[in-house]
Each structure stands twice: as C-alpha cells, then as structure tokens.
Amino acid sequence: MKKEKVVVIGTNHAGTHSILEIANKYKDTHEVVTYDKNDNISFLGCGMALWIGGVIDSGDGLFYATPESLREAGAEVHMKHDFKNVDFDKKTIEVEDIDTGEMKTETYDKLIFAIGSWPILPPLPGHDLENIMYAKIFQNAQSAIEKIKDPSIKKVTVVGAGYIGIELVEAFKENGKEVTLINDMDVLNRYYDSNFQEMMRANLEKNGIIMQLGETVTEFAGDGKVSKVITTKGEYDTDLVLMSIGFKPNTGILADTGIELTPRGAILTNNRMETSIKDVYAIGDCATVYNNASEQFENIALATNAVRTGIVAGHNVCGTPLEMQGVQGSNAIHIFGLTLSSTGLTECVAKSSGMNVETVEFTDLIKSAFMPENDEITVKVVWEKETKRIVGAQMASTSDITLALHFFSLAIQERYTMDKLALTDTFFLPHFNQPHNFITKAGLLALGKL
C-alpha cells in the first residue's frame, strides 16, 4: 500500500511535535517531509533570557530535537529551505533552497502549516541602525550574548513590557547594565489587572530598572550605531536596544491563497486544527485555538499551545480523530524573586469584551500562621456573574505557587463554578497550606457575592 505523504512547513515547537507523532506512530502508513528556512530546530525561546542573564552557561540545552533526530525517527528533513508558494488545487508547495537559490516543487496528500510568528518590526526612523535587536530565534540570542560582552555597551533599552521584554530587562541588569524599560502602557497589561501590574512595576523599580511607561517610541538616532531612543515624552541615551513589542502570525504569504485568516492574520482552525482548505492543517503560533474563557477561537501564541496543537494535528492527518480541549492561555513569570501567574481572562479584558463579571481579590499567608517560614500570596479570581463559571485567575508571591495555576486552568476548562470552588476537597498540612487554602478561600470569600 502506498503511503500518504504529509508535508510539514516549519520545525518549531508545533512542527517538531507533529513530525514526531507521525514518524513514531504512523510510519507504516504515512511518510512525513518537512521544510524549514532556519538551520536549527526546536529552539526554546523561553530560555533566551536565562542564557543572556547567565543562569545557564550555553544555549546548547535549549534544543530538544535536531534535524538528525527527526531523520532517525523517519522524517525527510530539508533545512534552509524557504516556503514560497502553495497551490491547494494541485496539492503542491514551492520552496527555495536558500544556499543555491534553486526552486523545488513538492507534492502532498496532507499539508501542515507550522510557520510560526515573527516579531513586530515597526519601520521607525533609524530602525536599521546597528545595535537594534529583536528576540525570537537562536541567532538573536547569540548576537545579544556577544553584545553584552562588549564593555562599551553600558546602557541597554528594552522596548516592550510583555513577558519577553521584562525577562530580558532582568537578564541585562544581571549583566551589570543600566537598563531602561519603555512601553506605551503598563507592564504585563495583557495578562494581569492593575494591582498585579503595580507589584511587578514596584519590583522592577526596586531592582534599579528605569521605567518609562506610557511612552511610545517614535525614532532611533545615532551615527551608524544607535545612541538615542526618542519617544513621545523624551529622549534616552542608549548603547543597545532590544525590541520586544509583540509578535504576529507569519502568514503574509498566504494572504491571497483563499485560506481563511482572522483579521490579525492567524489561520482559522477548528479543534482538530483543520483549516478552511481540505487536507490542510495549521498549528502553533500561526493558528487559532479555542479559548475556553472567552468561548472564541483566538491566536494565543504559547509554547504549550504549540506543542498540543502539533500533537493533535499529527494524529488527525493520519486518520485518528483527536480534538483540542481548548486553552486558557495559562502563563507565569519569575523576575527578581517575584512570581506572577495567570490563566483565563483578566477583569479588564473580560469587561472590555462585554462580559458581566464579578471578582474576589485577597492577600493571605500561604501556610498556617504559626509556621516559621511563611510567605504571602495575593489571589484574584474572575467569574461570570450569570453562570458563576470561573473565567480567570491571577496569583502573586515570592514563593513558587505556580502549580496551583493548573487547578484554576482546569477549572476554567471544565466550567467550574465559584460555589463549587468554595467547598472543593483539598488536603491540609501546615508545612504547605492552611485548612482553607488560598484556592478554596477564593470561593469562600465569593459566596456573599453569588
């Protein structure tokens, strides 16, 4: 029996996991061919700041697969090949060999787009000056490592106060640099409500970060190399700029192909990661996933989502039905000893989306009060008023409380309600928590509002 050919464009997190599912579990019935324009695969960008900050000695451990390991699994791997075109009617793609310029046409039975996302690069005056950098791929991290070794680089400016921007702020500070953070809004505004933003802002200021919030960069100045960042409110001397203002789906090449895209350019998919084109799938940062909190398909670019969408598509292209269970956008950040974590919707996002929500927020000790080593935790839970279903949660502490986020994430996925949360059965041991720990306490405090 002739094997079906699955072509995967992209070997990022999503692509790699999809390839491995097909190669390891369906090798008797399917062959898998992959193309990627890079020369390496599976780079864990979340470790970039750890490498730059010296927490880890090298970037070698930030790869969990190689072209060779995919080939050993049975995949046909073509690196440094740039995807150029697709013909959905003929079921062909065109790729260009970056080294030789040679064009190649590849046929497919099933096609998976794992083309990822790319940093937003505003064409500001001076954007092409030397020492203006971006954070995405392995080569970006390598360049940043080399730059911070240069003793002439004393002042670093990070533009963008999302997760990557703030992690890089800490990394540059740990290297002894004077660091300025510029953002047009508050820190982490997409993931947390105001009280949690204030905690992180105060934490950064306490550790010597110069904060310039509520400002928009309008220009870069310098003679060959960047020496100044100009914003709507001021000018700031700098030796190095790291741009981190967000990412967009890398789907520009698909704009006129007939495949259905969202207004922001993500490939619209269902829970099997199928697109609007028969036998074509999309996974990872370039695709949509179902948000259980908002009850809409959205582009939520997280490594965890990429991995799961890759696994789901890998089975579906080979004929085994498997569906995503939706996502909550669960995330966390650890900066200068402070850990914030969130899942689902913030109060601000929920209300701006037209949802009628209620909240509870409190600060308490994690363990019983008589325990000698004890830290505080601040918790906020957001729920839909009419249904009582939990739609979001946020936590902050100097202790590692991130495992509790898994509970809140599952609660959102399973449409758990606040009255159930109040009486959920949890264990008690003074070493770890209180009789009414911070999870159930959120429900108990909410009872009067339900």
Tab-separated table of C-alpha atoms in Angstrom:
chain	number	residue	atom	x	y	z
A	1	MET	CA	0.000	0.000	0.000
A	2	LYS	CA	1.302	3.410	-0.964
A	3	LYS	CA	1.995	5.648	1.994
A	4	GLU	CA	0.273	9.012	2.294
A	5	LYS	CA	2.669	11.952	2.220
A	6	VAL	CA	2.354	14.603	4.930
A	7	VAL	CA	4.327	17.791	4.342
A	8	VAL	CA	5.051	19.974	7.372
A	9	ILE	CA	6.239	23.522	6.758
A	10	GLY	CA	8.202	24.600	9.826
A	11	THR	CA	10.100	22.740	12.544
A	12	ASN	CA	9.292	24.960	15.513
A	13	HIS	CA	7.648	23.544	18.665
A	14	ALA	CA	4.410	22.734	16.877
A	15	GLY	CA	6.032	21.362	13.742
A	16	THR	CA	8.543	19.223	15.611
A	17	HIS	CA	5.886	17.548	17.759
A	18	SER	CA	3.641	16.935	14.779
A	19	ILE	CA	6.511	15.375	12.824
A	20	LEU	CA	7.445	13.106	15.728
A	21	GLU	CA	3.856	11.934	16.238
A	22	ILE	CA	3.581	10.980	12.562
A	23	ALA	CA	7.050	9.428	12.271
A	24	ASN	CA	6.884	7.455	15.518
A	25	LYS	CA	3.289	6.229	15.407
A	26	TYR	CA	2.239	6.076	11.760
A	27	LYS	CA	5.403	5.114	9.884
A	28	ASP	CA	3.715	2.115	8.263
A	29	THR	CA	1.020	4.215	6.610
A	30	HIS	CA	2.445	7.734	6.300
A	31	GLU	CA	5.662	9.435	5.281
A	32	VAL	CA	6.477	12.886	6.610
A	33	VAL	CA	8.521	15.533	4.801
A	34	THR	CA	9.447	18.863	6.375
A	35	TYR	CA	10.945	22.150	5.203
A	36	ASP	CA	12.335	24.962	7.357
A	37	LYS	CA	14.199	28.134	6.416
A	38	ASN	CA	16.372	28.008	9.543
A	39	ASP	CA	19.422	25.809	10.129
A	40	ASN	CA	18.284	24.566	13.555
A	41	ILE	CA	15.025	23.380	15.068
A	42	SER	CA	13.074	23.345	18.337
A	43	PHE	CA	14.806	26.344	19.969
A	44	LEU	CA	13.220	27.080	23.354
A	45	GLY	CA	12.953	30.857	23.164
A	46	CYS	CA	11.704	30.945	26.751
A	47	GLY	CA	15.282	30.179	27.794
A	48	MET	CA	16.772	33.119	25.903
A	49	ALA	CA	16.705	35.463	28.904
A	50	LEU	CA	18.167	32.739	31.145
A	51	TRP	CA	21.079	32.334	28.747
A	52	ILE	CA	21.668	36.061	28.378
A	53	GLY	CA	21.401	36.510	32.145
A	54	GLY	CA	23.965	33.792	32.839
A	55	VAL	CA	21.575	31.433	34.640
A	56	ILE	CA	22.596	28.768	32.124
A	57	ASP	CA	26.073	28.569	30.626
A	58	SER	CA	25.185	27.964	26.986
A	59	GLY	CA	22.308	27.654	24.586
A	60	ASP	CA	23.008	24.006	23.777
A	61	GLY	CA	20.367	22.756	26.196
A	62	LEU	CA	17.687	24.967	24.652
A	63	PHE	CA	17.150	22.481	21.810
A	64	TYR	CA	15.174	19.283	22.407
A	65	ALA	CA	15.414	17.962	18.841
A	66	THR	CA	17.786	18.193	15.890
A	67	PRO	CA	17.447	17.591	12.149
A	68	GLU	CA	19.351	14.353	12.717
A	69	SER	CA	16.956	13.144	15.421
A	70	LEU	CA	13.983	13.785	13.141
A	71	ARG	CA	15.696	11.870	10.339
A	72	GLU	CA	16.426	8.999	12.713
A	73	ALA	CA	12.709	8.911	13.532
A	74	GLY	CA	11.995	8.500	9.822
A	75	ALA	CA	11.242	12.030	8.622
A	76	GLU	CA	12.669	13.555	5.443
A	77	VAL	CA	14.145	16.865	6.611
A	78	HIS	CA	15.134	19.851	4.467
A	79	MET	CA	16.722	22.738	6.367
A	80	LYS	CA	17.449	26.197	4.921
A	81	HIS	CA	14.529	25.924	2.505
A	82	ASP	CA	12.175	28.903	2.369
A	83	PHE	CA	8.469	28.325	1.691
A	84	LYS	CA	7.413	30.453	-1.285
A	85	ASN	CA	4.031	29.346	-2.596
A	86	VAL	CA	1.196	26.849	-2.317
A	87	ASP	CA	-1.353	25.562	-4.827
A	88	PHE	CA	-4.208	23.998	-2.896
A	89	ASP	CA	-5.916	22.690	-6.043
A	90	LYS	CA	-2.828	20.852	-7.292
A	91	LYS	CA	-1.707	19.985	-3.748
A	92	THR	CA	1.800	21.331	-4.251
A	93	ILE	CA	4.118	23.735	-2.470
A	94	GLU	CA	7.164	25.603	-3.752
A	95	VAL	CA	10.290	26.106	-1.664
A	96	GLU	CA	13.613	27.799	-2.343
A	97	ASP	CA	16.984	26.380	-1.337
A	98	ILE	CA	18.497	29.356	0.494
A	99	ASP	CA	22.078	28.303	-0.285
A	100	THR	CA	21.664	27.681	-4.019
A	101	GLY	CA	18.564	29.680	-4.936
A	102	GLU	CA	17.130	26.579	-6.607
A	103	MET	CA	13.324	26.284	-6.599
A	104	LYS	CA	11.655	22.967	-5.845
A	105	THR	CA	8.046	21.795	-6.122
A	106	GLU	CA	6.803	19.252	-3.571
A	107	THR	CA	3.505	17.373	-3.720
A	108	TYR	CA	1.469	16.458	-0.660
A	109	ASP	CA	-1.540	14.430	0.411
A	110	LYS	CA	-1.895	16.359	3.668
A	111	LEU	CA	-0.254	19.687	4.490
A	112	ILE	CA	0.525	21.198	7.902
A	113	PHE	CA	1.448	24.847	8.292
A	114	ALA	CA	3.736	25.360	11.296
A	115	ILE	CA	5.111	28.687	10.086
A	116	GLY	CA	5.019	30.358	13.478
A	117	SER	CA	5.136	34.040	14.304
A	118	TRP	CA	7.614	36.856	13.839
A	119	PRO	CA	8.453	39.970	15.891
A	120	ILE	CA	6.501	43.094	15.057
A	121	LEU	CA	9.039	45.394	13.401
A	122	PRO	CA	7.749	48.977	13.125
A	123	PRO	CA	9.532	50.916	10.337
A	124	LEU	CA	10.542	53.787	12.605
A	125	PRO	CA	13.194	56.292	11.518
A	126	GLY	CA	16.577	54.789	12.396
A	127	HIS	CA	15.267	51.245	12.815
A	128	ASP	CA	18.149	49.898	10.715
A	129	LEU	CA	20.900	51.334	12.939
A	130	GLU	CA	23.420	48.896	14.381
A	131	ASN	CA	22.717	47.532	17.870
A	132	ILE	CA	18.942	47.479	17.458
A	133	MET	CA	17.971	43.865	18.062
A	134	TYR	CA	14.969	41.578	18.285
A	135	ALA	CA	14.187	38.486	20.351
A	136	LYS	CA	12.895	35.354	18.641
A	137	ILE	CA	15.361	32.806	17.292
A	138	PHE	CA	18.629	31.224	18.393
A	139	GLN	CA	20.720	33.635	16.336
A	140	ASN	CA	19.096	36.603	18.121
A	141	ALA	CA	20.193	35.187	21.465
A	142	GLN	CA	23.711	34.538	20.174
A	143	SER	CA	24.009	38.135	18.997
A	144	ALA	CA	22.758	39.504	22.316
A	145	ILE	CA	25.292	37.378	24.222
A	146	GLU	CA	28.111	38.816	22.134
A	147	LYS	CA	26.851	42.379	22.531
A	148	ILE	CA	26.664	42.304	26.321
A	149	LYS	CA	30.287	41.156	26.479
A	150	ASP	CA	31.279	44.463	24.861
A	151	PRO	CA	32.451	46.812	27.666
A	152	SER	CA	31.416	49.846	25.611
A	153	ILE	CA	27.766	48.794	25.917
A	154	LYS	CA	26.738	50.186	29.278
A	155	LYS	CA	23.168	51.366	28.699
A	156	VAL	CA	20.521	48.998	27.369
A	157	THR	CA	16.964	49.945	26.420
A	158	VAL	CA	14.211	47.353	26.184
A	159	VAL	CA	11.108	48.421	24.262
A	160	GLY	CA	8.054	46.402	25.243
A	161	ALA	CA	6.882	45.286	28.695
A	162	GLY	CA	5.402	41.896	27.937
A	163	TYR	CA	6.907	38.667	29.227
A	164	ILE	CA	9.924	38.578	26.939
A	165	GLY	CA	10.712	42.250	27.454
A	166	ILE	CA	10.627	42.007	31.238
A	167	GLU	CA	12.657	38.793	31.292
A	168	LEU	CA	15.317	40.484	29.161
A	169	VAL	CA	15.306	43.527	31.444
A	170	GLU	CA	16.299	41.252	34.328
A	171	ALA	CA	18.894	39.453	32.190
A	172	PHE	CA	20.631	42.673	31.123
A	173	LYS	CA	20.554	44.008	34.689
A	174	GLU	CA	22.190	40.809	35.936
A	175	ASN	CA	24.993	41.580	33.477
A	176	GLY	CA	25.646	44.911	35.173
A	177	LYS	CA	23.998	47.105	32.547
A	178	GLU	CA	21.952	50.236	33.168
A	179	VAL	CA	18.543	49.192	31.890
A	180	THR	CA	15.631	51.342	30.751
A	181	LEU	CA	12.219	49.826	30.024
A	182	ILE	CA	9.930	51.716	27.636
A	183	ASN	CA	6.324	50.755	26.966
A	184	ASP	CA	3.229	52.560	25.754
A	185	MET	CA	1.124	51.003	28.536
A	186	ASP	CA	1.746	49.453	31.939
A	187	VAL	CA	3.780	46.278	32.419
A	188	LEU	CA	2.170	42.936	31.544
A	189	ASN	CA	-1.112	44.701	30.785
A	190	ARG	CA	-2.405	41.822	28.638
A	191	TYR	CA	-2.064	39.252	31.406
A	192	TYR	CA	-2.790	40.988	34.727
A	193	ASP	CA	-5.057	43.556	36.319
A	194	SER	CA	-3.752	46.796	37.811
A	195	ASN	CA	-2.805	45.600	41.305
A	196	PHE	CA	-0.589	42.834	39.908
A	197	GLN	CA	0.929	45.210	37.372
A	198	GLU	CA	1.812	47.539	40.242
A	199	MET	CA	3.538	44.680	42.107
A	200	MET	CA	5.763	43.937	39.116
A	201	ARG	CA	6.395	47.616	38.427
A	202	ALA	CA	7.491	48.206	42.036
A	203	ASN	CA	9.641	45.067	41.890
A	204	LEU	CA	11.456	46.306	38.784
A	205	GLU	CA	11.999	49.793	40.207
A	206	LYS	CA	13.308	48.349	43.485
A	207	ASN	CA	15.906	46.442	41.476
A	208	GLY	CA	17.153	49.506	39.646
A	209	ILE	CA	15.223	49.360	36.381
A	210	ILE	CA	14.472	52.788	34.896
A	211	MET	CA	10.791	52.784	33.978
A	212	GLN	CA	9.420	54.932	31.162
A	213	LEU	CA	5.816	53.803	30.862
A	214	GLY	CA	3.046	55.457	28.895
A	215	GLU	CA	5.511	56.423	26.162
A	216	THR	CA	5.669	55.390	22.524
A	217	VAL	CA	8.967	55.157	20.635
A	218	THR	CA	8.930	57.423	17.573
A	219	GLU	CA	12.544	57.341	16.372
A	220	PHE	CA	16.043	55.966	16.875
A	221	ALA	CA	19.034	58.256	16.455
A	222	GLY	CA	22.745	57.626	16.035
A	223	ASP	CA	25.707	57.757	13.675
A	224	GLY	CA	25.767	54.218	12.287
A	225	LYS	CA	25.040	52.789	15.736
A	226	VAL	CA	22.019	53.620	17.838
A	227	SER	CA	22.807	56.143	20.579
A	228	LYS	CA	19.402	57.549	21.473
A	229	VAL	CA	15.786	56.421	21.729
A	230	ILE	CA	13.245	59.169	21.109
A	231	THR	CA	9.701	58.783	22.456
A	232	THR	CA	6.540	60.851	22.700
A	233	LYS	CA	7.747	62.141	26.072
A	234	GLY	CA	11.538	62.268	25.997
A	235	GLU	CA	14.923	61.181	24.687
A	236	TYR	CA	17.084	58.480	26.282
A	237	ASP	CA	20.748	57.713	25.692
A	238	THR	CA	21.459	54.079	24.928
A	239	ASP	CA	24.122	51.748	23.550
A	240	LEU	CA	21.831	48.827	22.711
A	241	VAL	CA	18.110	48.481	22.000
A	242	LEU	CA	16.125	45.270	22.299
A	243	MET	CA	12.723	45.464	20.602
A	244	SER	CA	10.028	43.244	22.110
A	245	ILE	CA	6.655	44.785	21.312
A	246	GLY	CA	4.927	41.583	20.329
A	247	PHE	CA	4.583	39.016	17.575
A	248	LYS	CA	2.293	38.456	14.627
A	249	PRO	CA	1.453	35.257	12.729
A	250	ASN	CA	3.962	34.667	9.941
A	251	THR	CA	1.214	34.257	7.354
A	252	GLY	CA	1.694	37.142	4.928
A	253	ILE	CA	2.499	34.733	2.106
A	254	LEU	CA	-0.957	33.133	2.498
A	255	ALA	CA	-2.957	36.368	2.236
A	256	ASP	CA	-4.193	35.757	-1.321
A	257	THR	CA	-4.372	31.966	-1.352
A	258	GLY	CA	-8.005	31.631	-0.269
A	259	ILE	CA	-7.303	30.095	3.129
A	260	GLU	CA	-9.391	31.734	5.849
A	261	LEU	CA	-7.461	34.067	8.155
A	262	THR	CA	-8.511	36.115	11.172
A	263	PRO	CA	-8.342	39.937	10.945
A	264	ARG	CA	-4.937	39.743	12.657
A	265	GLY	CA	-3.602	37.199	10.196
A	266	ALA	CA	-3.857	33.913	12.097
A	267	ILE	CA	-5.012	30.839	10.179
A	268	LEU	CA	-8.525	29.969	11.335
A	269	THR	CA	-8.764	26.361	12.531
A	270	ASN	CA	-11.186	24.073	14.329
A	271	ASN	CA	-10.408	21.836	17.308
A	272	ARG	CA	-8.801	19.251	15.012
A	273	MET	CA	-6.513	22.008	13.674
A	274	GLU	CA	-8.167	21.741	10.254
A	275	THR	CA	-8.252	24.917	8.177
A	276	SER	CA	-10.859	26.105	5.679
A	277	ILE	CA	-8.988	24.154	2.954
A	278	LYS	CA	-9.477	20.382	2.736
A	279	ASP	CA	-6.449	18.325	3.857
A	280	VAL	CA	-4.660	21.440	5.140
A	281	TYR	CA	-3.910	21.976	8.833
A	282	ALA	CA	-2.323	24.791	10.836
A	283	ILE	CA	-0.638	24.606	14.235
A	284	GLY	CA	1.275	26.720	16.722
A	285	ASP	CA	1.713	30.483	16.642
A	286	CYS	CA	0.279	30.860	13.131
A	287	ALA	CA	-3.061	29.251	14.034
A	288	THR	CA	-6.083	29.811	16.247
A	289	VAL	CA	-7.118	27.800	19.292
A	290	TYR	CA	-10.398	27.786	21.197
A	291	ASN	CA	-10.254	29.949	24.321
A	292	ASN	CA	-12.448	28.285	26.953
A	293	ALA	CA	-12.702	31.500	28.947
A	294	SER	CA	-13.853	33.813	26.147
A	295	GLU	CA	-15.537	30.975	24.221
A	296	GLN	CA	-13.945	32.144	20.968
A	297	PHE	CA	-11.223	30.951	18.603
A	298	GLU	CA	-8.181	33.177	19.118
A	299	ASN	CA	-4.476	33.351	18.341
A	300	ILE	CA	-2.728	32.615	21.657
A	301	ALA	CA	0.978	32.163	20.992
A	302	LEU	CA	2.360	29.989	23.788
A	303	ALA	CA	4.756	27.043	23.610
A	304	THR	CA	2.297	24.805	25.462
A	305	ASN	CA	-0.402	25.526	22.888
A	306	ALA	CA	2.057	24.920	20.059
A	307	VAL	CA	3.027	21.508	21.406
A	308	ARG	CA	-0.560	20.350	21.885
A	309	THR	CA	-1.764	21.607	18.505
A	310	GLY	CA	1.163	19.802	16.893
A	311	ILE	CA	0.233	16.546	18.590
A	312	VAL	CA	-3.444	16.917	17.667
A	313	ALA	CA	-2.704	17.642	14.000
A	314	GLY	CA	-0.192	14.796	13.826
A	315	HIS	CA	-2.896	12.287	14.709
A	316	ASN	CA	-5.679	13.829	12.636
A	317	VAL	CA	-3.669	13.935	9.396
A	318	CYS	CA	-3.110	10.220	9.833
A	319	GLY	CA	-6.789	9.427	10.346
A	320	THR	CA	-7.016	9.193	14.134
A	321	PRO	CA	-9.632	11.657	15.444
A	322	LEU	CA	-8.255	13.822	18.239
A	323	GLU	CA	-9.541	17.207	19.361
A	324	MET	CA	-8.093	20.069	21.351
A	325	GLN	CA	-9.815	20.638	24.695
A	326	GLY	CA	-9.477	24.386	24.351
A	327	VAL	CA	-6.936	26.573	26.112
A	328	GLN	CA	-6.855	29.136	28.893
A	329	GLY	CA	-3.653	30.976	27.989
A	330	SER	CA	-2.018	29.873	31.244
A	331	ASN	CA	1.299	31.609	31.894
A	332	ALA	CA	3.749	32.685	34.575
A	333	ILE	CA	6.804	34.880	35.051
A	334	HIS	CA	9.553	34.940	37.692
A	335	ILE	CA	11.522	38.203	37.964
A	336	PHE	CA	13.861	39.346	40.751
A	337	GLY	CA	12.288	36.820	43.140
A	338	LEU	CA	8.648	37.701	42.413
A	339	THR	CA	6.414	35.162	40.686
A	340	LEU	CA	3.214	36.133	38.889
A	341	SER	CA	0.948	33.606	37.208
A	342	SER	CA	-2.362	33.907	35.407
A	343	THR	CA	-4.876	31.918	33.418
A	344	GLY	CA	-8.004	32.841	31.513
A	345	LEU	CA	-9.250	36.421	31.343
A	346	THR	CA	-8.388	39.416	33.480
A	347	GLU	CA	-11.226	41.528	34.830
A	348	CYS	CA	-10.245	44.308	32.440
A	349	VAL	CA	-10.210	42.067	29.361
A	350	ALA	CA	-13.461	40.351	30.331
A	351	LYS	CA	-15.319	43.637	30.801
A	352	SER	CA	-13.902	45.134	27.612
A	353	SER	CA	-15.246	42.060	25.800
A	354	GLY	CA	-18.733	42.792	27.107
A	355	MET	CA	-18.823	40.079	29.766
A	356	ASN	CA	-20.663	40.692	33.046
A	357	VAL	CA	-18.113	39.539	35.615
A	358	GLU	CA	-17.510	39.687	39.348
A	359	THR	CA	-14.202	39.309	41.183
A	360	VAL	CA	-12.660	38.479	44.513
A	361	GLU	CA	-9.123	39.505	45.487
A	362	PHE	CA	-7.242	38.936	48.737
A	363	THR	CA	-3.801	38.602	50.305
A	364	ASP	CA	-3.092	35.871	52.845
A	365	LEU	CA	-0.330	33.697	54.265
A	366	ILE	CA	0.308	30.545	52.271
A	367	LYS	CA	0.841	28.319	55.317
A	368	SER	CA	-0.672	28.284	58.796
A	369	ALA	CA	0.243	31.427	60.727
A	370	PHE	CA	2.315	29.541	63.321
A	371	MET	CA	4.762	28.233	60.706
A	372	PRO	CA	8.156	29.995	60.993
A	373	GLU	CA	8.889	30.229	57.262
A	374	ASN	CA	5.872	31.689	55.556
A	375	ASP	CA	5.181	33.945	52.600
A	376	GLU	CA	2.181	35.926	51.475
A	377	ILE	CA	0.176	35.290	48.353
A	378	THR	CA	-2.221	37.584	46.520
A	379	VAL	CA	-5.010	35.886	44.587
A	380	LYS	CA	-7.667	37.258	42.245
A	381	VAL	CA	-10.405	35.181	40.647
A	382	VAL	CA	-12.781	36.399	37.938
A	383	TRP	CA	-16.133	34.752	37.272
A	384	GLU	CA	-19.128	35.270	35.016
A	385	LYS	CA	-21.952	36.677	37.103
A	386	GLU	CA	-24.889	34.894	35.475
A	387	THR	CA	-23.390	31.402	35.288
A	388	LYS	CA	-20.901	31.645	38.195
A	389	ARG	CA	-18.321	29.915	35.975
A	390	ILE	CA	-14.695	30.820	36.612
A	391	VAL	CA	-13.142	32.665	33.662
A	392	GLY	CA	-9.811	33.868	35.074
A	393	ALA	CA	-7.332	33.759	37.943
A	394	GLN	CA	-4.153	35.640	38.882
A	395	MET	CA	-1.633	34.975	41.660
A	396	ALA	CA	1.472	36.703	43.005
A	397	SER	CA	4.004	35.598	45.618
A	398	THR	CA	7.702	35.340	46.383
A	399	SER	CA	7.083	31.608	46.856
A	400	ASP	CA	6.568	29.214	43.968
A	401	ILE	CA	2.797	28.847	43.880
A	402	THR	CA	2.571	28.164	40.157
A	403	LEU	CA	1.312	24.578	40.486
A	404	ALA	CA	-1.963	25.981	41.809
A	405	LEU	CA	-2.462	27.629	38.434
A	406	HIS	CA	-3.043	24.201	36.903
A	407	PHE	CA	-6.107	23.849	39.127
A	408	PHE	CA	-7.565	27.173	38.016
A	409	SER	CA	-6.786	26.372	34.382
A	410	LEU	CA	-8.629	23.054	34.644
A	411	ALA	CA	-11.485	24.799	36.452
A	412	ILE	CA	-11.947	27.162	33.507
A	413	GLN	CA	-11.723	24.312	31.001
A	414	GLU	CA	-14.355	22.276	32.853
A	415	ARG	CA	-16.623	25.297	33.501
A	416	TYR	CA	-16.200	25.011	37.267
A	417	THR	CA	-18.291	27.470	39.285
A	418	MET	CA	-17.359	29.619	42.268
A	419	ASP	CA	-19.807	27.936	44.646
A	420	LYS	CA	-18.195	24.575	43.868
A	421	LEU	CA	-14.752	26.097	44.375
A	422	ALA	CA	-15.660	27.132	47.919
A	423	LEU	CA	-16.236	23.543	49.033
A	424	THR	CA	-13.701	21.710	46.880
A	425	ASP	CA	-11.912	18.951	48.793
A	426	THR	CA	-8.225	19.807	49.293
A	427	PHE	CA	-5.614	18.396	51.660
A	428	PHE	CA	-4.215	20.292	54.664
A	429	LEU	CA	-0.715	20.084	56.102
A	430	PRO	CA	0.745	23.083	57.972
A	431	HIS	CA	4.044	22.733	56.118
A	432	PHE	CA	2.298	23.621	52.865
A	433	ASN	CA	-1.039	25.373	53.354
A	434	GLN	CA	-3.957	26.344	55.578
A	435	PRO	CA	-7.191	24.439	56.355
A	436	HIS	CA	-8.903	26.782	53.930
A	437	ASN	CA	-6.058	27.246	51.487
A	438	PHE	CA	-5.890	30.112	49.024
A	439	ILE	CA	-7.716	28.138	46.338
A	440	THR	CA	-10.840	27.376	48.354
A	441	LYS	CA	-10.639	30.696	50.205
A	442	ALA	CA	-11.296	32.492	46.925
A	443	GLY	CA	-14.566	30.582	46.658
A	444	LEU	CA	-15.493	31.135	50.298
A	445	LEU	CA	-14.974	34.889	50.034
A	446	ALA	CA	-17.091	34.940	46.898
A	447	LEU	CA	-20.098	33.218	48.476
A	448	GLY	CA	-21.638	36.508	49.567
A	449	LYS	CA	-21.449	37.827	46.010
A	450	LEU	CA	-23.016	34.857	44.238
